[in-house]
Amino acid sequence: MFGTGIGYTITASASAAAILKSNCFHWHGHETDCTQNTSAYIVAFGVVQVIFSQLPNFHELWWLSVIAAVMSFSYATIAVGLALGQTIAGKTTMYGTQVGVDVADTTQKIWLTFQALGNIAFAYSYTIILIEIQDTLRSPPAENKTMRTASILGVATTTSFYMMCGCLGYSAFGNAAPGNILTGFYEPYWLVDFANVCIVLHLVGGFQVFLQPLFAAVEAAVASRWPCSTPVEGAVAARWWPEGSSARRRLNVFRLVWRTSYVAVITLLAILMPFFNSILGILGSIAFWPLTVFFPVEMYIRQRQIPRFSTKGAALQGLSFVCFLVTVAACAASVQGVLDSLKTYVPFKTRS
């Protein structure tokens, strides 16, 4: 969850910078130097998250989740449309990276291939909060039935969009395909701007969805450890809304300090390591095997009491092992990508 916060911050800042970049190209021409310093956008995103982080719990984020979902559909549809249009224009080539042309040697190409697996694995990051989402569902119907339907529809929809964005994105840009597909389009500038705004709004909500369960866990542990500590509930109290309002809240001093500090650390690390593809590769690989494969496979085997050495049990264990190898390879390649980037990196001066 901590890593996802860093990834979302980097992504949001890149999209925010892309808005000004596309406007600059539109009004001043593509020969103009329109590169943007992303550090300022990372800080701005962090400030917004500090404010939203003061929402008491996961249950009060439903409206933010709805906005995030609508934004996600919007920018994904726009990205697919723009990529399809550029593909039809036929201005790119698709032959894969060539040793000696696009990359220095075969080793670098292998590293990039494994790093790409980590980027794909990041698509499964929703598994981090799957149980927390199910915990917020009302019954009847039973939570597991609702969650099964939601998972099938959700995975089918996102897989379709991811495949279209990935395939059409590569067919549109070839080897020059950017990590964030929308940062590669500049016209029509108003549509590209709208899509990037959608990304930023989506990530504002998504950031909170991933962090609120962690906030709740830490605060529950603190309350359990020091049950009589009044400062946790705010002996120093303040009214955010008028007396009698249904939206009235008491200022929680511990929550304010802890959550603000947490977001500040995420923001600082995002500034220090703004390497889009490599960071997403690390995050995707770390979360992929343990939470997306191993955990549900082991739960299924034990729940159904499947013998370990039966055909079905061996197949499930084999799947888990292969995915483990993917995780190790993707993580190693992504770390290598970060180390390479650090050789030429100047802190607080990252431009895109």
Tab-separated table of N, CA and C in Angstrom, residues 64-223:
chain	number	residue	atom	x	y	z
A	64	LEU	N	-15.836	9.224	-3.590
A	64	LEU	CA	-14.547	9.420	-4.245
A	64	LEU	C	-14.242	8.232	-5.156
A	65	SER	N	-14.660	7.044	-4.740
A	65	SER	CA	-14.456	5.837	-5.551
A	65	SER	C	-15.278	5.902	-6.833
A	66	VAL	N	-16.503	6.422	-6.733
A	66	VAL	CA	-17.359	6.548	-7.925
A	66	VAL	C	-16.717	7.503	-8.931
A	67	ILE	N	-16.239	8.650	-8.432
A	67	ILE	CA	-15.571	9.623	-9.312
A	67	ILE	C	-14.349	8.985	-9.962
A	68	ALA	N	-13.563	8.257	-9.176
A	68	ALA	CA	-12.356	7.623	-9.698
A	68	ALA	C	-12.686	6.615	-10.793
A	69	ALA	N	-13.766	5.848	-10.591
A	69	ALA	CA	-14.159	4.838	-11.588
A	69	ALA	C	-14.585	5.493	-12.901
A	70	VAL	N	-15.361	6.563	-12.805
A	70	VAL	CA	-15.810	7.278	-14.006
A	70	VAL	C	-14.614	7.865	-14.744
A	71	MET	N	-13.686	8.451	-13.997
A	71	MET	CA	-12.490	9.025	-14.607
A	71	MET	C	-11.659	7.951	-15.312
A	72	SER	N	-11.564	6.775	-14.679
A	72	SER	CA	-10.788	5.678	-15.245
A	72	SER	C	-11.346	5.243	-16.599
A	73	PHE	N	-12.668	5.057	-16.661
A	73	PHE	CA	-13.311	4.709	-17.927
A	73	PHE	C	-13.063	5.784	-18.980
A	74	SER	N	-13.127	7.034	-18.562
A	74	SER	CA	-12.994	8.146	-19.501
A	74	SER	C	-11.625	8.187	-20.143
A	75	TYR	N	-10.563	8.192	-19.323
A	75	TYR	CA	-9.234	8.340	-19.917
A	75	TYR	C	-8.797	7.081	-20.659
A	76	ALA	N	-9.268	5.895	-20.210
A	76	ALA	CA	-8.911	4.670	-20.927
A	76	ALA	C	-9.545	4.651	-22.317
A	77	THR	N	-10.799	5.100	-22.391
A	77	THR	CA	-11.496	5.152	-23.683
A	77	THR	C	-10.819	6.142	-24.622
A	78	ILE	N	-10.445	7.303	-24.090
A	78	ILE	CA	-9.760	8.311	-24.903
A	78	ILE	C	-8.413	7.784	-25.389
A	79	ALA	N	-7.673	7.113	-24.507
A	79	ALA	CA	-6.363	6.576	-24.885
A	79	ALA	C	-6.495	5.550	-26.010
A	80	VAL	N	-7.494	4.670	-25.898
A	80	VAL	CA	-7.718	3.667	-26.934
A	80	VAL	C	-8.068	4.337	-28.260
A	81	GLY	N	-8.923	5.341	-28.213
A	81	GLY	CA	-9.325	6.051	-29.431
A	81	GLY	C	-8.168	6.760	-30.098
A	82	LEU	N	-7.350	7.464	-29.307
A	82	LEU	CA	-6.204	8.183	-29.869
A	82	LEU	C	-5.169	7.215	-30.456
A	83	ALA	N	-4.948	6.104	-29.748
A	83	ALA	CA	-3.977	5.112	-30.235
A	83	ALA	C	-4.470	4.457	-31.524
A	84	LEU	N	-5.771	4.183	-31.571
A	84	LEU	CA	-6.341	3.580	-32.782
A	84	LEU	C	-6.194	4.532	-33.969
A	85	GLY	N	-6.468	5.824	-33.746
A	85	GLY	CA	-6.344	6.812	-34.815
A	85	GLY	C	-4.923	6.911	-35.330
A	86	GLN	N	-3.942	6.898	-34.408
A	86	GLN	CA	-2.550	6.996	-34.837
A	86	GLN	C	-2.093	5.710	-35.516
A	87	THR	N	-2.641	4.579	-35.077
A	87	THR	CA	-2.310	3.302	-35.710
A	87	THR	C	-2.805	3.272	-37.155
A	88	ILE	N	-4.033	3.748	-37.354
A	88	ILE	CA	-4.601	3.791	-38.703
A	88	ILE	C	-3.768	4.681	-39.614
A	89	ALA	N	-3.226	5.769	-39.035
A	89	ALA	CA	-2.380	6.665	-39.829
A	89	ALA	C	-1.095	5.978	-40.274
A	90	GLY	N	-0.702	4.918	-39.526
A	90	GLY	CA	0.434	4.091	-39.933
A	90	GLY	C	1.760	4.786	-39.952
A	91	LYS	N	2.097	5.501	-38.871
A	91	LYS	CA	3.338	6.273	-38.858
A	91	LYS	C	4.445	5.621	-38.019
A	92	THR	N	4.209	4.416	-37.527
A	92	THR	CA	5.213	3.776	-36.681
A	92	THR	C	5.574	2.410	-37.218
A	93	THR	N	6.633	1.856	-36.668
A	93	THR	CA	7.059	0.509	-37.027
A	93	THR	C	6.996	-0.376	-35.796
A	94	MET	N	6.766	-1.664	-36.006
A	94	MET	CA	6.658	-2.606	-34.895
A	94	MET	C	7.586	-3.786	-35.149
A	95	TYR	N	8.769	-3.688	-34.615
A	95	TYR	CA	9.730	-4.771	-34.816
A	95	TYR	C	10.453	-5.121	-33.515
A	96	GLY	N	10.076	-4.510	-32.419
A	96	GLY	CA	10.753	-4.788	-31.154
A	96	GLY	C	12.069	-4.050	-31.059
A	97	THR	N	12.582	-3.904	-29.855
A	97	THR	CA	13.853	-3.200	-29.675
A	97	THR	C	14.986	-3.991	-30.320
A	98	GLN	N	15.864	-3.298	-31.011
A	98	GLN	CA	16.975	-3.930	-31.709
A	98	GLN	C	18.284	-3.653	-30.977
A	99	VAL	N	19.039	-4.721	-30.741
A	99	VAL	CA	20.330	-4.592	-30.080
A	99	VAL	C	21.264	-3.780	-30.978
A	100	GLY	N	21.901	-2.765	-30.386
A	100	GLY	CA	22.789	-1.903	-31.144
A	100	GLY	C	22.110	-0.692	-31.724
A	101	VAL	N	20.763	-0.696	-31.706
A	101	VAL	CA	20.004	0.444	-32.223
A	101	VAL	C	19.214	1.094	-31.088
A	102	ASP	N	18.312	0.317	-30.498
A	102	ASP	CA	17.476	0.836	-29.403
A	102	ASP	C	18.095	0.562	-28.037
A	103	VAL	N	18.808	-0.556	-27.915
A	103	VAL	CA	19.468	-0.919	-26.658
A	103	VAL	C	20.913	-1.277	-26.954
A	104	ALA	N	21.756	-1.175	-25.916
A	104	ALA	CA	23.192	-1.370	-26.120
A	104	ALA	C	23.550	-2.829	-26.365
A	105	ASP	N	22.914	-3.743	-25.610
A	105	ASP	CA	23.263	-5.154	-25.755
A	105	ASP	C	22.064	-6.034	-25.406
A	106	THR	N	22.250	-7.343	-25.569
A	106	THR	CA	21.170	-8.298	-25.307
A	106	THR	C	20.759	-8.285	-23.839
A	107	THR	N	21.715	-8.100	-22.955
A	107	THR	CA	21.414	-8.076	-21.518
A	107	THR	C	20.420	-6.967	-21.190
A	108	GLN	N	20.636	-5.785	-21.754
A	108	GLN	CA	19.726	-4.666	-21.501
A	108	GLN	C	18.335	-4.975	-22.030
A	109	LYS	N	18.256	-5.641	-23.168
A	109	LYS	CA	16.949	-5.996	-23.724
A	109	LYS	C	16.225	-6.969	-22.816
A	110	ILE	N	16.952	-7.925	-22.252
A	110	ILE	CA	16.337	-8.886	-21.328
A	110	ILE	C	15.829	-8.180	-20.078
A	111	TRP	N	16.653	-7.249	-19.549
A	111	TRP	CA	16.225	-6.487	-18.370
A	111	TRP	C	14.930	-5.731	-18.655
A	112	LEU	N	14.854	-5.110	-19.820
A	112	LEU	CA	13.655	-4.341	-20.173
A	112	LEU	C	12.434	-5.248	-20.345
A	113	THR	N	12.655	-6.438	-20.868
A	113	THR	CA	11.556	-7.394	-21.026
A	113	THR	C	10.993	-7.798	-19.673
A	114	PHE	N	11.880	-8.111	-18.737
A	114	PHE	CA	11.433	-8.494	-17.394
A	114	PHE	C	10.772	-7.311	-16.673
A	115	GLN	N	11.312	-6.105	-16.907
A	115	GLN	CA	10.709	-4.916	-16.298
A	115	GLN	C	9.285	-4.715	-16.805
A	116	ALA	N	9.067	-5.021	-18.096
A	116	ALA	CA	7.724	-4.912	-18.667
A	116	ALA	C	6.755	-5.868	-17.975
A	117	LEU	N	7.247	-7.055	-17.590
A	117	LEU	CA	6.396	-8.000	-16.855
A	117	LEU	C	5.938	-7.388	-15.525
A	118	GLY	N	6.841	-6.640	-14.886
A	118	GLY	CA	6.474	-5.963	-13.639
A	118	GLY	C	5.426	-4.898	-13.861
A	119	ASN	N	5.534	-4.177	-14.992
A	119	ASN	CA	4.522	-3.163	-15.317
A	119	ASN	C	3.163	-3.807	-15.537
A	120	ILE	N	3.160	-4.973	-16.220
A	120	ILE	CA	1.899	-5.690	-16.431
A	120	ILE	C	1.341	-6.176	-15.094
A	121	ALA	N	2.217	-6.663	-14.231
A	121	ALA	CA	1.774	-7.173	-12.932
A	121	ALA	C	1.131	-6.086	-12.079
A	122	PHE	N	1.531	-4.825	-12.305
A	122	PHE	CA	0.957	-3.721	-11.525
A	122	PHE	C	-0.551	-3.594	-11.767
A	123	ALA	N	-1.016	-4.138	-12.896
A	123	ALA	CA	-2.455	-4.115	-13.185
A	123	ALA	C	-3.245	-4.909	-12.154
A	124	TYR	N	-2.571	-5.805	-11.431
A	124	TYR	CA	-3.250	-6.644	-10.438
A	124	TYR	C	-3.175	-6.061	-9.030
A	125	SER	N	-2.785	-4.809	-8.918
A	125	SER	CA	-2.601	-4.218	-7.588
A	125	SER	C	-3.895	-4.118	-6.792
A	126	TYR	N	-5.043	-4.257	-7.467
A	126	TYR	CA	-6.319	-4.190	-6.744
A	126	TYR	C	-6.441	-5.282	-5.688
A	127	THR	N	-5.676	-6.375	-5.846
A	127	THR	CA	-5.784	-7.475	-4.880
A	127	THR	C	-5.355	-7.048	-3.479
A	128	ILE	N	-4.575	-5.970	-3.398
A	128	ILE	CA	-4.135	-5.472	-2.090
A	128	ILE	C	-5.329	-5.091	-1.223
A	129	ILE	N	-6.376	-4.547	-1.853
A	129	ILE	CA	-7.518	-4.046	-1.083
A	129	ILE	C	-8.792	-4.851	-1.330
A	130	LEU	N	-8.661	-6.024	-1.951
A	130	LEU	CA	-9.836	-6.820	-2.290
A	130	LEU	C	-10.653	-7.178	-1.050
A	131	ILE	N	-9.973	-7.620	0.003
A	131	ILE	CA	-10.677	-8.035	1.219
A	131	ILE	C	-11.301	-6.829	1.916
A	132	GLU	N	-10.589	-5.695	1.906
A	132	GLU	CA	-11.153	-4.489	2.538
A	132	GLU	C	-12.420	-4.031	1.811
A	133	ILE	N	-12.415	-4.148	0.478
A	133	ILE	CA	-13.610	-3.777	-0.287
A	133	ILE	C	-14.773	-4.704	0.072
A	134	GLN	N	-14.488	-5.994	0.130
A	134	GLN	CA	-15.549	-6.951	0.467
A	134	GLN	C	-16.104	-6.678	1.862
A	135	ASP	N	-15.240	-6.212	2.757
A	135	ASP	CA	-15.665	-5.938	4.125
A	135	ASP	C	-16.644	-4.774	4.211
A	136	THR	N	-16.661	-3.908	3.187
A	136	THR	CA	-17.565	-2.753	3.223
A	136	THR	C	-18.928	-3.053	2.592
A	137	LEU	N	-19.098	-4.250	2.007
A	137	LEU	CA	-20.347	-4.580	1.316
A	137	LEU	C	-21.461	-4.895	2.307
A	138	ARG	N	-22.669	-4.511	1.912
A	138	ARG	CA	-23.829	-4.832	2.739
A	138	ARG	C	-24.395	-6.185	2.316
A	139	SER	N	-25.059	-6.844	3.237
A	139	SER	CA	-25.740	-8.105	2.904
A	139	SER	C	-27.151	-8.061	3.485
A	140	PRO	N	-28.165	-8.790	2.908
A	140	PRO	CA	-28.006	-9.629	1.714
A	140	PRO	C	-27.925	-8.777	0.434
A	141	PRO	N	-27.505	-9.402	-0.708
A	141	PRO	CA	-27.002	-10.780	-0.828
A	141	PRO	C	-25.658	-10.957	-0.140
A	142	ALA	N	-25.228	-12.195	-0.014
A	142	ALA	CA	-23.978	-12.500	0.681
A	142	ALA	C	-22.806	-11.778	0.045
A	143	GLU	N	-21.881	-11.320	0.906
A	143	GLU	CA	-20.744	-10.537	0.409
A	143	GLU	C	-19.925	-11.304	-0.617
A	144	ASN	N	-19.730	-12.616	-0.394
A	144	ASN	CA	-18.886	-13.373	-1.326
A	144	ASN	C	-19.525	-13.487	-2.708
A	145	LYS	N	-20.856	-13.567	-2.761
A	145	LYS	CA	-21.534	-13.638	-4.058
A	145	LYS	C	-21.436	-12.299	-4.797
A	146	THR	N	-21.647	-11.213	-4.062
A	146	THR	CA	-21.527	-9.890	-4.667
A	146	THR	C	-20.107	-9.657	-5.164
A	147	MET	N	-19.137	-10.081	-4.342
A	147	MET	CA	-17.738	-9.860	-4.697
A	147	MET	C	-17.333	-10.702	-5.893
A	148	ARG	N	-17.859	-11.909	-5.991
A	148	ARG	CA	-17.539	-12.761	-7.137
A	148	ARG	C	-18.009	-12.101	-8.438
A	149	THR	N	-19.263	-11.608	-8.422
A	149	THR	CA	-19.807	-10.935	-9.608
A	149	THR	C	-18.999	-9.685	-9.944
A	150	ALA	N	-18.686	-8.895	-8.905
A	150	ALA	CA	-17.914	-7.660	-9.119
A	150	ALA	C	-16.523	-7.970	-9.666
A	151	SER	N	-15.897	-9.027	-9.151
A	151	SER	CA	-14.554	-9.388	-9.600
A	151	SER	C	-14.550	-9.835	-11.054
A	152	ILE	N	-15.539	-10.655	-11.433
A	152	ILE	CA	-15.612	-11.130	-12.810
A	152	ILE	C	-15.805	-9.967	-13.779
A	153	LEU	N	-16.759	-9.091	-13.446
A	153	LEU	CA	-17.018	-7.936	-14.313
A	153	LEU	C	-15.820	-6.982	-14.330
A	154	GLY	N	-15.265	-6.737	-13.152
A	154	GLY	CA	-14.150	-5.804	-13.046
A	154	GLY	C	-12.911	-6.283	-13.783
A	155	VAL	N	-12.540	-7.549	-13.578
A	155	VAL	CA	-11.344	-8.086	-14.228
A	155	VAL	C	-11.543	-8.169	-15.738
A	156	ALA	N	-12.738	-8.572	-16.179
A	156	ALA	CA	-13.017	-8.647	-17.618
A	156	ALA	C	-12.910	-7.261	-18.270
A	157	THR	N	-13.468	-6.266	-17.605
A	157	THR	CA	-13.446	-4.907	-18.149
A	157	THR	C	-12.033	-4.335	-18.198
A	158	THR	N	-11.326	-4.450	-17.072
A	158	THR	CA	-9.975	-3.888	-17.029
A	158	THR	C	-9.030	-4.637	-17.967
A	159	THR	N	-9.190	-5.954	-18.074
A	159	THR	CA	-8.343	-6.723	-18.995
A	159	THR	C	-8.552	-6.253	-20.430
A	160	SER	N	-9.799	-6.019	-20.793
A	160	SER	CA	-10.096	-5.540	-22.147
A	160	SER	C	-9.423	-4.199	-22.413
A	161	PHE	N	-9.547	-3.278	-21.463
A	161	PHE	CA	-8.940	-1.962	-21.639
A	161	PHE	C	-7.420	-2.042	-21.649
A	162	TYR	N	-6.850	-2.841	-20.741
A	162	TYR	CA	-5.397	-2.964	-20.680
A	162	TYR	C	-4.836	-3.550	-21.971
A	163	MET	N	-5.510	-4.575	-22.497
A	163	MET	CA	-5.042	-5.191	-23.736
A	163	MET	C	-5.121	-4.206	-24.904
A	164	MET	N	-6.220	-3.464	-24.960
A	164	MET	CA	-6.361	-2.493	-26.050
A	164	MET	C	-5.334	-1.367	-25.926
A	165	CYS	N	-5.159	-0.863	-24.695
A	165	CYS	CA	-4.179	0.218	-24.501
A	165	CYS	C	-2.768	-0.276	-24.802
A	166	GLY	N	-2.446	-1.493	-24.336
A	166	GLY	CA	-1.104	-2.024	-24.552
A	166	GLY	C	-0.814	-2.293	-26.017
A	167	CYS	N	-1.735	-3.010	-26.675
A	167	CYS	CA	-1.509	-3.385	-28.081
A	167	CYS	C	-1.608	-2.187	-29.022
A	168	LEU	N	-2.677	-1.397	-28.867
A	168	LEU	CA	-2.831	-0.230	-29.734
A	168	LEU	C	-1.789	0.838	-29.421
A	169	GLY	N	-1.415	0.941	-28.144
A	169	GLY	CA	-0.381	1.904	-27.775
A	169	GLY	C	0.935	1.591	-28.450
A	170	TYR	N	1.290	0.298	-28.480
A	170	TYR	CA	2.545	-0.076	-29.136
A	170	TYR	C	2.438	0.078	-30.644
A	171	SER	N	1.269	-0.261	-31.193
A	171	SER	CA	1.111	-0.102	-32.640
A	171	SER	C	1.119	1.374	-33.042
A	172	ALA	N	0.730	2.254	-32.107
A	172	ALA	CA	0.717	3.689	-32.392
A	172	ALA	C	2.107	4.312	-32.288
A	173	PHE	N	2.902	3.878	-31.288
A	173	PHE	CA	4.190	4.529	-31.032
A	173	PHE	C	5.405	3.673	-31.372
A	174	GLY	N	5.202	2.356	-31.518
A	174	GLY	CA	6.345	1.483	-31.767
A	174	GLY	C	7.309	1.499	-30.600
A	175	ASN	N	8.603	1.506	-30.883
A	175	ASN	CA	9.607	1.485	-29.817
A	175	ASN	C	9.668	2.782	-29.017
A	176	ALA	N	9.019	3.823	-29.511
A	176	ALA	CA	9.002	5.110	-28.790
A	176	ALA	C	7.816	5.201	-27.836
A	177	ALA	N	7.115	4.076	-27.621
A	177	ALA	CA	5.942	4.089	-26.732
A	177	ALA	C	6.343	4.552	-25.334
A	178	PRO	N	5.652	5.574	-24.801
A	178	PRO	CA	5.973	6.063	-23.453
A	178	PRO	C	5.375	5.148	-22.383
A	179	GLY	N	5.906	5.220	-21.174
A	179	GLY	CA	5.354	4.415	-20.085
A	179	GLY	C	3.906	4.764	-19.814
A	180	ASN	N	3.601	6.050	-19.811
A	180	ASN	CA	2.230	6.535	-19.649
A	180	ASN	C	1.736	6.931	-21.042
A	181	ILE	N	0.845	6.129	-21.605
A	181	ILE	CA	0.461	6.277	-23.013
A	181	ILE	C	-0.030	7.679	-23.366
A	182	LEU	N	-0.752	8.324	-22.450
A	182	LEU	CA	-1.320	9.626	-22.779
A	182	LEU	C	-0.282	10.747	-22.838
A	183	THR	N	0.902	10.500	-22.276
A	183	THR	CA	1.942	11.536	-22.364
A	183	THR	C	2.584	11.563	-23.748
A	184	GLY	N	2.214	10.620	-24.604
A	184	GLY	CA	2.758	10.598	-25.951
A	184	GLY	C	1.906	11.333	-26.967
A	185	PHE	N	0.677	11.719	-26.589
A	185	PHE	CA	-0.219	12.442	-27.501
A	185	PHE	C	-0.241	13.926	-27.132
A	186	TYR	N	-0.299	14.785	-28.144
A	186	TYR	CA	-0.370	16.229	-27.888
A	186	TYR	C	-1.521	16.900	-28.625
A	187	GLU	N	-2.114	16.218	-29.583
A	187	GLU	CA	-3.252	16.766	-30.336
A	187	GLU	C	-4.331	15.699	-30.495
A	188	PRO	N	-5.621	16.081	-30.467
A	188	PRO	CA	-6.119	17.422	-30.142
A	188	PRO	C	-5.847	17.739	-28.665
A	189	TYR	N	-5.241	18.874	-28.444
A	189	TYR	CA	-4.735	19.193	-27.113
A	189	TYR	C	-5.827	19.216	-26.042
A	190	TRP	N	-7.033	19.686	-26.424
A	190	TRP	CA	-8.106	19.767	-25.428
A	190	TRP	C	-8.550	18.378	-24.973
A	191	LEU	N	-8.545	17.410	-25.877
A	191	LEU	CA	-8.941	16.047	-25.526
A	191	LEU	C	-7.856	15.370	-24.688
A	192	VAL	N	-6.613	15.607	-25.072
A	192	VAL	CA	-5.491	15.062	-24.303
A	192	VAL	C	-5.476	15.668	-22.903
A	193	ASP	N	-5.724	16.972	-22.810
A	193	ASP	CA	-5.789	17.630	-21.495
A	193	ASP	C	-6.885	17.014	-20.629
A	194	PHE	N	-8.054	16.814	-21.220
A	194	PHE	CA	-9.174	16.247	-20.469
A	194	PHE	C	-8.828	14.848	-19.967
A	195	ALA	N	-8.200	14.032	-20.813
A	195	ALA	CA	-7.826	12.676	-20.421
A	195	ALA	C	-6.824	12.696	-19.272
A	196	ASN	N	-5.855	13.601	-19.320
A	196	ASN	CA	-4.864	13.683	-18.249
A	196	ASN	C	-5.476	14.207	-16.950
A	197	VAL	N	-6.437	15.118	-17.074
A	197	VAL	CA	-7.166	15.567	-15.876
A	197	VAL	C	-7.908	14.384	-15.254
A	198	CYS	N	-8.498	13.543	-16.100
A	198	CYS	CA	-9.197	12.347	-15.608
A	198	CYS	C	-8.249	11.422	-14.854
A	199	ILE	N	-7.024	11.280	-15.374
A	199	ILE	CA	-6.033	10.438	-14.690
A	199	ILE	C	-5.731	10.989	-13.301
A	200	VAL	N	-5.488	12.297	-13.238
A	200	VAL	CA	-5.162	12.923	-11.950
A	200	VAL	C	-6.309	12.735	-10.952
A	201	LEU	N	-7.534	12.996	-11.392
A	201	LEU	CA	-8.686	12.831	-10.494
A	201	LEU	C	-8.862	11.378	-10.064
A	202	HIS	N	-8.638	10.454	-11.005
A	202	HIS	CA	-8.738	9.034	-10.668
A	202	HIS	C	-7.720	8.662	-9.596
A	203	LEU	N	-6.499	9.159	-9.741
A	203	LEU	CA	-5.440	8.797	-8.803
A	203	LEU	C	-5.609	9.485	-7.453
A	204	VAL	N	-6.251	10.633	-7.430
A	204	VAL	CA	-6.576	11.270	-6.146
A	204	VAL	C	-7.461	10.327	-5.324
A	205	GLY	N	-8.480	9.767	-5.985
A	205	GLY	CA	-9.357	8.827	-5.298
A	205	GLY	C	-8.691	7.490	-5.046
A	206	GLY	N	-7.965	6.986	-6.057
A	206	GLY	CA	-7.309	5.696	-5.915
A	206	GLY	C	-6.284	5.675	-4.799
A	207	PHE	N	-5.551	6.768	-4.634
A	207	PHE	CA	-4.562	6.886	-3.563
A	207	PHE	C	-5.205	6.629	-2.206
A	208	GLN	N	-6.366	7.256	-1.985
A	208	GLN	CA	-7.050	7.099	-0.712
A	208	GLN	C	-7.608	5.691	-0.516
A	209	VAL	N	-8.113	5.094	-1.585
A	209	VAL	CA	-8.665	3.740	-1.483
A	209	VAL	C	-7.590	2.758	-1.027
A	210	PHE	N	-6.353	2.961	-1.491
A	210	PHE	CA	-5.272	2.055	-1.120
A	210	PHE	C	-4.684	2.357	0.254
A	211	LEU	N	-4.760	3.612	0.694
A	211	LEU	CA	-4.119	3.961	1.954
A	211	LEU	C	-5.033	3.906	3.166
A	212	GLN	N	-6.330	4.123	2.973
A	212	GLN	CA	-7.237	4.152	4.113
A	212	GLN	C	-7.230	2.856	4.932
A	213	PRO	N	-7.185	1.671	4.320
A	213	PRO	CA	-7.115	0.444	5.136
A	213	PRO	C	-5.876	0.398	6.026
A	214	LEU	N	-4.755	0.909	5.508
A	214	LEU	CA	-3.537	0.945	6.316
A	214	LEU	C	-3.679	1.944	7.465
A	215	PHE	N	-4.261	3.104	7.166
A	215	PHE	CA	-4.525	4.082	8.213
A	215	PHE	C	-5.363	3.452	9.329
A	216	ALA	N	-6.424	2.760	8.930
A	216	ALA	CA	-7.342	2.162	9.903
A	216	ALA	C	-6.633	1.117	10.751
A	217	ALA	N	-5.782	0.304	10.130
A	217	ALA	CA	-5.082	-0.753	10.865
A	217	ALA	C	-4.141	-0.168	11.916
A	218	VAL	N	-3.394	0.859	11.522
A	218	VAL	CA	-2.452	1.482	12.453
A	218	VAL	C	-3.196	2.165	13.595
A	219	GLU	N	-4.249	2.878	13.271
A	219	GLU	CA	-4.994	3.599	14.309
A	219	GLU	C	-5.722	2.651	15.248
A	220	ALA	N	-6.193	1.513	14.739
A	220	ALA	CA	-6.823	0.514	15.602
A	220	ALA	C	-5.787	-0.091	16.555
A	221	ALA	N	-4.577	-0.307	16.033
A	221	ALA	CA	-3.511	-0.859	16.872
A	221	ALA	C	-3.119	0.119	17.968
A	222	VAL	N	-3.049	1.406	17.633
A	222	VAL	CA	-2.708	2.439	18.621
A	222	VAL	C	-3.799	2.530	19.692
A	223	ALA	N	-5.062	2.514	19.243
A	223	ALA	CA	-6.176	2.585	20.188
A	223	ALA	C	-6.199	1.371	21.112
